[in-house]
Short mmCIF file of C-alpha atoms and ligand atoms in Angstrom, two decimals:
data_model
loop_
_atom_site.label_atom_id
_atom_site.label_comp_id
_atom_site.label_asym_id
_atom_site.label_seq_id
_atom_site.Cartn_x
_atom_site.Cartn_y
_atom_site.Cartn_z
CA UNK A 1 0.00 0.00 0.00
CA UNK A 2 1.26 3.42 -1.13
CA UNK A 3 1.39 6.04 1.52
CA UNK A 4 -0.89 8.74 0.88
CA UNK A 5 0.45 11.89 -0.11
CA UNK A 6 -0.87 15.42 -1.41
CA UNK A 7 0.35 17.39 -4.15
CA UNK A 8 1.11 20.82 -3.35
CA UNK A 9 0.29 22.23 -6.32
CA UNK A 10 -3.54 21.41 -6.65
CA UNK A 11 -4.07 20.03 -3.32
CA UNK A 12 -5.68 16.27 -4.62
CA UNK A 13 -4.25 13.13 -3.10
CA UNK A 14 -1.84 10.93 -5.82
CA UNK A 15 -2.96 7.70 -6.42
CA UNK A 16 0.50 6.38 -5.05
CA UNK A 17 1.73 5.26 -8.58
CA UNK A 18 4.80 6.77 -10.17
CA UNK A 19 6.20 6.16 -13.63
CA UNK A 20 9.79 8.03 -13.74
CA UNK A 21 9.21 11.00 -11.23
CA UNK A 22 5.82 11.46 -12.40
CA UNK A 23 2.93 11.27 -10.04
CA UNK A 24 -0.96 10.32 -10.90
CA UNK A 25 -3.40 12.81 -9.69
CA UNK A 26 -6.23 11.02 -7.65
CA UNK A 27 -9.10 13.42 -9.16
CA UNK A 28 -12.69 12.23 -8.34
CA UNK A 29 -15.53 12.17 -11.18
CA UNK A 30 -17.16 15.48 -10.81
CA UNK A 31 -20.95 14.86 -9.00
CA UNK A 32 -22.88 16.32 -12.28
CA UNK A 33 -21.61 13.11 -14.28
CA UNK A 34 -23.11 10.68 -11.56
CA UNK A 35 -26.45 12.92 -11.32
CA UNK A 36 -26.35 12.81 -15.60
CA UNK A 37 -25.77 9.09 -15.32
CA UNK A 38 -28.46 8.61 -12.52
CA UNK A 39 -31.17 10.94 -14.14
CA UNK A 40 -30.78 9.77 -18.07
CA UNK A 41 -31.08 5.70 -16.98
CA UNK A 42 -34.10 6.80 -14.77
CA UNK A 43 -35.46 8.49 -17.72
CA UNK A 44 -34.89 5.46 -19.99
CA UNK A 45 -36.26 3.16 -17.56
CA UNK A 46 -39.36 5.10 -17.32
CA UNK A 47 -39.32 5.28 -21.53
CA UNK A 48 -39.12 1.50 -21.62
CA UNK A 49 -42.10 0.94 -19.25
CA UNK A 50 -44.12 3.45 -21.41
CA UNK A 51 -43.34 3.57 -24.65
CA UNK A 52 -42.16 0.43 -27.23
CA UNK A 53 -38.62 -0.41 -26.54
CA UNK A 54 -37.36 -3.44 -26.93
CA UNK A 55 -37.06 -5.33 -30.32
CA UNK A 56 -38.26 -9.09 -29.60
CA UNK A 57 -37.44 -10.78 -32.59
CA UNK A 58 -40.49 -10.83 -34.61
CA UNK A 59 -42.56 -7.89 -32.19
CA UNK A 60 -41.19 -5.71 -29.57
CA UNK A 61 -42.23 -4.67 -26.17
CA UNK A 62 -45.29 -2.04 -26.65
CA UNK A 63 -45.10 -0.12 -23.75
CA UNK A 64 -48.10 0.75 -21.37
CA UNK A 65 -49.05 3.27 -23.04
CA UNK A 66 -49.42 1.64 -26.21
CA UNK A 67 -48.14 4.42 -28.80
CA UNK A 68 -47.43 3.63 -32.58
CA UNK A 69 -46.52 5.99 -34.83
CA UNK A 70 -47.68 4.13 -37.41
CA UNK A 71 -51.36 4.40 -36.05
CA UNK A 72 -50.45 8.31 -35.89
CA UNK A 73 -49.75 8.60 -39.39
CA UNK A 74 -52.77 6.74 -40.92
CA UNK A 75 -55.03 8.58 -38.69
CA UNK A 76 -53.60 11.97 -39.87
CA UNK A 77 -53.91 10.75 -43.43
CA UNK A 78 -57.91 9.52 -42.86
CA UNK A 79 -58.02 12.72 -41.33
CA UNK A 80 -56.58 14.34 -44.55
CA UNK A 81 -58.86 12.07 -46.71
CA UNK A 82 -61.52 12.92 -44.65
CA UNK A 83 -61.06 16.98 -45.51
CA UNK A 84 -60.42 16.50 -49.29
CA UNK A 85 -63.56 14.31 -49.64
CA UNK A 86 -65.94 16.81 -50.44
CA UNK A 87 -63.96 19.09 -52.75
CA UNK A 88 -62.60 16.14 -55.03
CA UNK A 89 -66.02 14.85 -55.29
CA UNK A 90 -66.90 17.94 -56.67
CA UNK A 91 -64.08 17.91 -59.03
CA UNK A 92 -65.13 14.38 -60.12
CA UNK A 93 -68.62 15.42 -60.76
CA UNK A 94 -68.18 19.03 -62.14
CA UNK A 95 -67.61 19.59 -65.91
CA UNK A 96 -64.36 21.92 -66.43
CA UNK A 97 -65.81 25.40 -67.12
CA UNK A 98 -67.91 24.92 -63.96
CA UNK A 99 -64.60 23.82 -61.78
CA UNK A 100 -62.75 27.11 -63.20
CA UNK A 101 -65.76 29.23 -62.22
CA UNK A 102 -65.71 28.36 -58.65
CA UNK A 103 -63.09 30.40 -56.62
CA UNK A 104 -62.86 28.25 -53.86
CA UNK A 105 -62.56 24.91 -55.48
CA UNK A 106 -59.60 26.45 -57.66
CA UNK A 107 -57.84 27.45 -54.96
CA UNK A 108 -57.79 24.14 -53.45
CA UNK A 109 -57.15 22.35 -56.58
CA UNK A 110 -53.93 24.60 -57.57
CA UNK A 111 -52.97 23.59 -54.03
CA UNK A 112 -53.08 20.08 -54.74
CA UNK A 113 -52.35 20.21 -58.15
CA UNK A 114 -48.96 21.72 -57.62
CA UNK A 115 -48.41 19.35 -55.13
CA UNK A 116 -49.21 16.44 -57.84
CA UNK A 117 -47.25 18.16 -60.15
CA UNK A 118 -44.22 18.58 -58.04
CA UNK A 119 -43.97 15.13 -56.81
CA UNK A 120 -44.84 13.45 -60.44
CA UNK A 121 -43.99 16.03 -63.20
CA UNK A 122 -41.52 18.35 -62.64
CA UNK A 123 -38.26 15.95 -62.65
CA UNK A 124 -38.73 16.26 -66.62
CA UNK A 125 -41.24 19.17 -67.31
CA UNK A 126 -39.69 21.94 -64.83
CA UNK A 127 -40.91 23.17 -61.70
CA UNK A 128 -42.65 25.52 -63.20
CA UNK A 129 -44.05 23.77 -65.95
CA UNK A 130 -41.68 25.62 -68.10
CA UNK A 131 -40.00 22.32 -69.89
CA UNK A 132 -36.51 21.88 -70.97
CA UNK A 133 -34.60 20.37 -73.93
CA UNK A 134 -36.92 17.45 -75.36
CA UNK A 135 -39.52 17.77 -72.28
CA UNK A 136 -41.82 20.41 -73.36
CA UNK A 137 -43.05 23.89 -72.08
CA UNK A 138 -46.77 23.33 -70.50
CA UNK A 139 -46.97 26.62 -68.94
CA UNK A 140 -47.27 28.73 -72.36
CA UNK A 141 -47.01 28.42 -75.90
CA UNK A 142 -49.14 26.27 -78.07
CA UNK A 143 -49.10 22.70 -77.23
CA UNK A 144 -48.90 20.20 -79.94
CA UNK A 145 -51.99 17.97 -78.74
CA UNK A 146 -54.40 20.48 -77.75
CA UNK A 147 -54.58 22.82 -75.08
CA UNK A 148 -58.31 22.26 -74.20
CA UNK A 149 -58.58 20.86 -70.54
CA UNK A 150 -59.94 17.85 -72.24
CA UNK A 151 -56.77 17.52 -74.72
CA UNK A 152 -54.24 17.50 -71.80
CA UNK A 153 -56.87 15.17 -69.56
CA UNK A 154 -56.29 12.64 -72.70
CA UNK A 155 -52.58 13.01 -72.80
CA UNK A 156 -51.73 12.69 -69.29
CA UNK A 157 -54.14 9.43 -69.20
CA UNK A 158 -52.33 7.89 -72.34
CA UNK A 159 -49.16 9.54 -72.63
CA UNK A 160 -47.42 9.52 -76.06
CA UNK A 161 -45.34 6.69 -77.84
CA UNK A 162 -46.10 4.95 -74.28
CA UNK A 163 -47.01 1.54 -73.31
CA UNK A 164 -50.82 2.21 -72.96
CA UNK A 165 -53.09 0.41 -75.76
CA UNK A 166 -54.78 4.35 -76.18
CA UNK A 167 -51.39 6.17 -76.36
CA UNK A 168 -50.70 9.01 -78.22
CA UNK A 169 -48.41 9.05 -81.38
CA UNK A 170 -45.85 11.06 -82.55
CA UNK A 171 -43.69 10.02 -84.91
CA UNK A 172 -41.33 12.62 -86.82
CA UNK A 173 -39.85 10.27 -89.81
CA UNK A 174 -35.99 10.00 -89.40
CA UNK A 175 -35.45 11.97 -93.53
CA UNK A 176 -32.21 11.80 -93.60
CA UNK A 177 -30.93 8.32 -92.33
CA UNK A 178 -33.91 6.57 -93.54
CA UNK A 179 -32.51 7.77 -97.14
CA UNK A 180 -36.45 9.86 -97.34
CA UNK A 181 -34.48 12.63 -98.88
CA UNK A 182 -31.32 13.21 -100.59
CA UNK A 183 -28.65 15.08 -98.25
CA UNK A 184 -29.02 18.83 -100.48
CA UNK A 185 -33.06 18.20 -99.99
CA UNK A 186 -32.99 18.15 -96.25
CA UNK A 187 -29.99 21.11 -96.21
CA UNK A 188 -32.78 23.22 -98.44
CA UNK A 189 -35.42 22.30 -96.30
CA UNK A 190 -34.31 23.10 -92.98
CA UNK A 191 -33.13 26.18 -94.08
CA UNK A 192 -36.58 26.89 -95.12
CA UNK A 193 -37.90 25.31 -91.79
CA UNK A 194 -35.56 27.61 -89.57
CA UNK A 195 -36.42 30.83 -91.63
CA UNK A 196 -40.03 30.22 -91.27
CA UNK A 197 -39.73 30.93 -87.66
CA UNK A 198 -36.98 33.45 -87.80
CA UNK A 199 -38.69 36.18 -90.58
CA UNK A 200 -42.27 33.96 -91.00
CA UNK A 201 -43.72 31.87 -94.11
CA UNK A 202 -43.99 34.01 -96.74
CA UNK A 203 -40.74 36.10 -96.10
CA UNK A 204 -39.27 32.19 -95.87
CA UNK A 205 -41.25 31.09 -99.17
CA UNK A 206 -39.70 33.62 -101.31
CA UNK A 207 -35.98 33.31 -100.38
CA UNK A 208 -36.18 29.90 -100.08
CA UNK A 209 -38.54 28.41 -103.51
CA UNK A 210 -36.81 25.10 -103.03
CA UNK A 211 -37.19 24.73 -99.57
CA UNK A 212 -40.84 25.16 -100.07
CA UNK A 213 -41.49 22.32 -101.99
CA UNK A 214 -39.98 20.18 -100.73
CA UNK A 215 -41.66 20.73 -97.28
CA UNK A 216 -45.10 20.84 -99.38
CA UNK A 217 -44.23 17.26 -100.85
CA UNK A 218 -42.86 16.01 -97.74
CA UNK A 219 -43.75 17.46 -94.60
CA UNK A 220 -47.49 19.36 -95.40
CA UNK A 221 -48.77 16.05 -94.96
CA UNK A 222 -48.63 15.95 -91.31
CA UNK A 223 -47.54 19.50 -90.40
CA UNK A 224 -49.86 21.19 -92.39
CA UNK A 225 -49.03 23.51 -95.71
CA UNK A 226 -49.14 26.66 -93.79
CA UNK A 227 -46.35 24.67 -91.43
CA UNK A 228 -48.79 25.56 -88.47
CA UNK A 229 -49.49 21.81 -87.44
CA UNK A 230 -51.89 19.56 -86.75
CA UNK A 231 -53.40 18.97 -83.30
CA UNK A 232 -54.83 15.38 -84.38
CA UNK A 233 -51.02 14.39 -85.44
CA UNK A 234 -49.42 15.69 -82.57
CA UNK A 235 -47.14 18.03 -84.77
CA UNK A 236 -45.86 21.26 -84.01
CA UNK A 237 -46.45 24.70 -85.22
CA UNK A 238 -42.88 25.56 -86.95
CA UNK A 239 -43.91 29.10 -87.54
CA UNK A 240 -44.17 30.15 -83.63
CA UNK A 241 -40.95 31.29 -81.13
CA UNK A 242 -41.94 28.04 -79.17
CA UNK A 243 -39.90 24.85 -79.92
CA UNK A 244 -39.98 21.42 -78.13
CA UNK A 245 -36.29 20.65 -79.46
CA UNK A 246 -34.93 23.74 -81.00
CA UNK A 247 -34.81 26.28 -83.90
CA UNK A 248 -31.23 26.40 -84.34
CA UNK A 249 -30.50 25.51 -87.74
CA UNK A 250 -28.20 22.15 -86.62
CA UNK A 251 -31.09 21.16 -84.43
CA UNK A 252 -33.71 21.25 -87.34
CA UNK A 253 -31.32 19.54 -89.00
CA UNK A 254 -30.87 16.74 -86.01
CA UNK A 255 -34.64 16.56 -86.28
CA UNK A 256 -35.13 15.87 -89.85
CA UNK A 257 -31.78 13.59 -90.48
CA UNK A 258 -33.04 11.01 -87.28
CA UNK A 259 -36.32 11.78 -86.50
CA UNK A 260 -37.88 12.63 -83.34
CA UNK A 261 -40.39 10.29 -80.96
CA UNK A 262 -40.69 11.89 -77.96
CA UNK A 263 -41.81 10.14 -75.23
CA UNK A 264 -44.13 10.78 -72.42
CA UNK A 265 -45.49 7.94 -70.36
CA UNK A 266 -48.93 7.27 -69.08
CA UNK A 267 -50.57 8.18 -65.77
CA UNK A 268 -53.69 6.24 -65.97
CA UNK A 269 -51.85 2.85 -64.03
CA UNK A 270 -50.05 5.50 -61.53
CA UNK A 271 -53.30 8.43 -60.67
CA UNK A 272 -56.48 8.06 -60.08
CA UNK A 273 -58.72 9.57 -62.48
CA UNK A 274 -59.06 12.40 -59.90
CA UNK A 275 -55.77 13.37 -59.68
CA UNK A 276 -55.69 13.33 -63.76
CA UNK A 277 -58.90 15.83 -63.85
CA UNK A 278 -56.67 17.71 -61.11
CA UNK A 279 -53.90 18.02 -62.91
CA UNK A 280 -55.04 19.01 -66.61
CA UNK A 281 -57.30 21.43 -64.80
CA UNK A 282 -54.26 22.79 -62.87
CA UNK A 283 -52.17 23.42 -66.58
CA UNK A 284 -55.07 24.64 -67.69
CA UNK A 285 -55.54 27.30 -65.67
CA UNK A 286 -51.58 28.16 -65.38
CA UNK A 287 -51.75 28.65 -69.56
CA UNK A 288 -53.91 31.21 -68.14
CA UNK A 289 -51.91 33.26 -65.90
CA UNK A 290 -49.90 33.68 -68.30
C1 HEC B 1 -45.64 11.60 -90.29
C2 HEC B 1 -45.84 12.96 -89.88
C3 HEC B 1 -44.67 13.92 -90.04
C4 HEC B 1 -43.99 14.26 -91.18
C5 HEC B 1 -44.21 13.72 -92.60
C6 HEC B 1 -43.03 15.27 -90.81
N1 HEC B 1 -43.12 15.52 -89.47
FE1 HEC B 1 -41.96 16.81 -88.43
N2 HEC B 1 -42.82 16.18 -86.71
C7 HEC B 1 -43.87 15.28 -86.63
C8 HEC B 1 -44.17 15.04 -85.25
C9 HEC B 1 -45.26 14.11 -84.71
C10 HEC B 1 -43.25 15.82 -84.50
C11 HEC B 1 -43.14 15.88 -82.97
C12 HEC B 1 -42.17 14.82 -82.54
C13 HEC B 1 -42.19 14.62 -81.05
O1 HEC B 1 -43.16 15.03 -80.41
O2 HEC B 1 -41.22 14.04 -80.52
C14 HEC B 1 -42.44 16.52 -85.47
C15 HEC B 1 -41.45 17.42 -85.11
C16 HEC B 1 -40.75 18.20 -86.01
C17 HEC B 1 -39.81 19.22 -85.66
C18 HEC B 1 -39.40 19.61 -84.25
C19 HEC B 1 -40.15 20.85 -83.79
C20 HEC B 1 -39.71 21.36 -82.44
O3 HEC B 1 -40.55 21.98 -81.78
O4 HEC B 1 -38.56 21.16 -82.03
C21 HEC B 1 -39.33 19.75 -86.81
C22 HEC B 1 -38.31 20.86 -86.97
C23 HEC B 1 -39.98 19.07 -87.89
N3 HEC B 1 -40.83 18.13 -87.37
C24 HEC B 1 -39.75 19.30 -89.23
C25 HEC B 1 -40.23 18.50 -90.23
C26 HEC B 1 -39.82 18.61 -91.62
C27 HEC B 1 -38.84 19.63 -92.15
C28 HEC B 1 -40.47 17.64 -92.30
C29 HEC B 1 -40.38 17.30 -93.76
C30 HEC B 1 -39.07 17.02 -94.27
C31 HEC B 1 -41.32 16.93 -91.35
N4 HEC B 1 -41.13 17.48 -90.15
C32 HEC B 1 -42.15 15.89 -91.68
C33 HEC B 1 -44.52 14.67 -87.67
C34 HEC B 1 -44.10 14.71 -88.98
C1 HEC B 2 -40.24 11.03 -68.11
C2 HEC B 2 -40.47 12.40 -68.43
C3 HEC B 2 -41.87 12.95 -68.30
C4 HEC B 2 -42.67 12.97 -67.19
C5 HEC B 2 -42.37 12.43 -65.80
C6 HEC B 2 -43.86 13.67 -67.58
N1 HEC B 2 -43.78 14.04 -68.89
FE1 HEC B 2 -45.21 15.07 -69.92
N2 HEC B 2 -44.08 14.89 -71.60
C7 HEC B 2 -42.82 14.35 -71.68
C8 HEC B 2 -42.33 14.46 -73.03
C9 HEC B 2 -40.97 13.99 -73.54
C10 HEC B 2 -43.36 15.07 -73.78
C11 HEC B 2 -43.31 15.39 -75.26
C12 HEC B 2 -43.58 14.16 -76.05
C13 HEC B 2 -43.48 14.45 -77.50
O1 HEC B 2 -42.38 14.47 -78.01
O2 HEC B 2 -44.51 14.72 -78.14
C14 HEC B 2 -44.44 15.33 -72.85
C15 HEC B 2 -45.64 15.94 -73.21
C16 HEC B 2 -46.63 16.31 -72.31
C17 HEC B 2 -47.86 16.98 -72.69
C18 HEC B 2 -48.28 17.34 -74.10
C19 HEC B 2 -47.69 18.62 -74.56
C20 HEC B 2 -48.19 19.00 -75.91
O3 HEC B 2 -47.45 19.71 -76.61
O4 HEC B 2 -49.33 18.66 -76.26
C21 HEC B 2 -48.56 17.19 -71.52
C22 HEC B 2 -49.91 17.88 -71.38
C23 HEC B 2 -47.78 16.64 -70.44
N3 HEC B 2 -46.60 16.11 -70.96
C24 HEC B 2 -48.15 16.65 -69.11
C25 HEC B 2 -47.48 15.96 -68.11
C26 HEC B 2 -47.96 15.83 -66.76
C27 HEC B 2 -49.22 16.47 -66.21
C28 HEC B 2 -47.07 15.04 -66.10
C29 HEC B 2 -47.14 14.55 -64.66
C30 HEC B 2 -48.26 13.76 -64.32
C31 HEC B 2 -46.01 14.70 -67.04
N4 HEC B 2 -46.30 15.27 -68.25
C32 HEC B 2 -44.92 13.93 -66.72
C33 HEC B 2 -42.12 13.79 -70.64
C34 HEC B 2 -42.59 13.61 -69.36
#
């Protein structure tokens, strides 16, 4: 046994051991750490009793007072359910016109509808609604399959070039690699195609004679021999600012040489018809805004 000794410098015993001249200082825990230690293991023994602890293989103890968050959640969401009931009835009753008209019901349904838009459409369509590169603008502009509330009802059910038996179709032949038209044919046509939205049709017509008939013979067909498209076909205006790919000459001329079928899938398997109405009702009025 050690004799005790103090050091004089901080007045604590030494624990007795030395290593080379140097002296351990016997310093007690400090009291807070025991009454930490003491109150936090009465608190979790207390949690255990009352609330579910302990994972027993296959279940786990429940705890008296028999809390689940899981029971929390569904009752806020048949709560939630609950609240919507009456207003999406009315939205699944109510023609369009009559859903616009009512101030109260839109301003629940652009609630929910940005919500539905957020969390399903904006990863390719923007935020916004203001598209990007291949994913088109919804917000403004002229959409290529009608911008009725009906039309976009239709296309967000099908979808286009999707899997669903109704789907949508829009195919812009591939001119160039398909051999369709001889490499000087599809230079003089997009040239045409590209001045057509730069200076409009007839400025385009007269400087470029060649380019205009060859988009008569080979592109009126589908988009139209004023070049201002065809709803039923799904293909663009060429003579407006708004593009779904681009009106840079080299991306006309992507366009033409490989063809274009743009795809956007179908929500019928994924929202409820509801949540469709919603939505197209939701664009619908946005167009409008703007
Ligand atoms: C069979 C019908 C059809 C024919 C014929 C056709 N197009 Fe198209 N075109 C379409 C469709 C449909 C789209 C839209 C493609 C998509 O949605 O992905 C399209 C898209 C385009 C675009 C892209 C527009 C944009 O907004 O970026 C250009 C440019 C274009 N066509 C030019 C032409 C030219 C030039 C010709 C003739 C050489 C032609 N098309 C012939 C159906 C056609
Ligand atoms: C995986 C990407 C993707 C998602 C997700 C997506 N879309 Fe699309 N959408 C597209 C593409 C691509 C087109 C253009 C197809 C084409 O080339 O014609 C399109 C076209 C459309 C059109 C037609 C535009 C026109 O000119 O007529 C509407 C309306 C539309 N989308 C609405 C929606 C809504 C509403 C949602 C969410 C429920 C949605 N989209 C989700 C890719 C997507």
């Amino acid at each position: 046994m050690a004799i005790e000794e103090r050091d004089p410098l901080t007045g604590h015993k030494t624990t007795g051991h030395e290593w080379n001249g140097i002296k351990e200082l016997n310093t007690p825990v400090p009291r807070a750490v025991y009454f930490f230690l003491i109150a936090t293991t009465l608190f979790s023994l207390i949690y255990w009793i009352f609330m579910p602890a302990v994972p027993l293989g296959y279940t786990y103890t429940k705890g008296i007072l028999g809390y689940d968050e899981r029971d929390v959640i569904r009752r806020k969401l048949e709560r939630a359910a609950l609240e919507q009931a009456p207003w999406r009835a009315a939205i699944e009753k109510q023609g369009f016109d009559a859903i616009e008209a009512d101030g109260d019901l839109m301003q629940k349904l652009r609630e929910a509808g940005r919500a539905l838009f957020g969390g399903n459409c904006a990863v390719c369509h923007g935020i916004d609604a203001g598209g990007n590169a291949g994913f088109p603008n919804l917000a403004a502009g002229v959409l290529n399959w009608g911008d009725s509330p009906e039309a976009i009802q239709e296309t967000i059910r099908v979808g286009i070039n999707s899997r669903h038996p109704d789907t949508r179709t829009a195919q812009m032949p591939a001119f160039g690699k398909e051999g369709m038209l001889p490499r000087a044919d599809v230079k003089a046509v997009i040239t045409y195609v590209r001045d057509i939205g730069k200076s409009g049709s007839d400025h385009a017509a007269m400087t470029q004679p060649k380019g205009l008939e060859i988009f008569q013979n080979n592109c009126a067909a589908c988009h139209g021999d004023d070049a201002r498209g065809q709803v039923d076909l799904g293909a663009p205006n060429l003579t407006d600012a708004s593009w779904l790919y681009g009106g840079d000459l080299q991306t006309i001329h992507d366009t033409v040489w490989h063809g274009r079928q743009g795809r956007m899938p179908s929500w019928e398997n994924r929202l409820g018809p509801v949540d469709i109405k919603i939505l197209a009702t939701y664009l619908h009025d946005l167009r409008k805004e703007r």
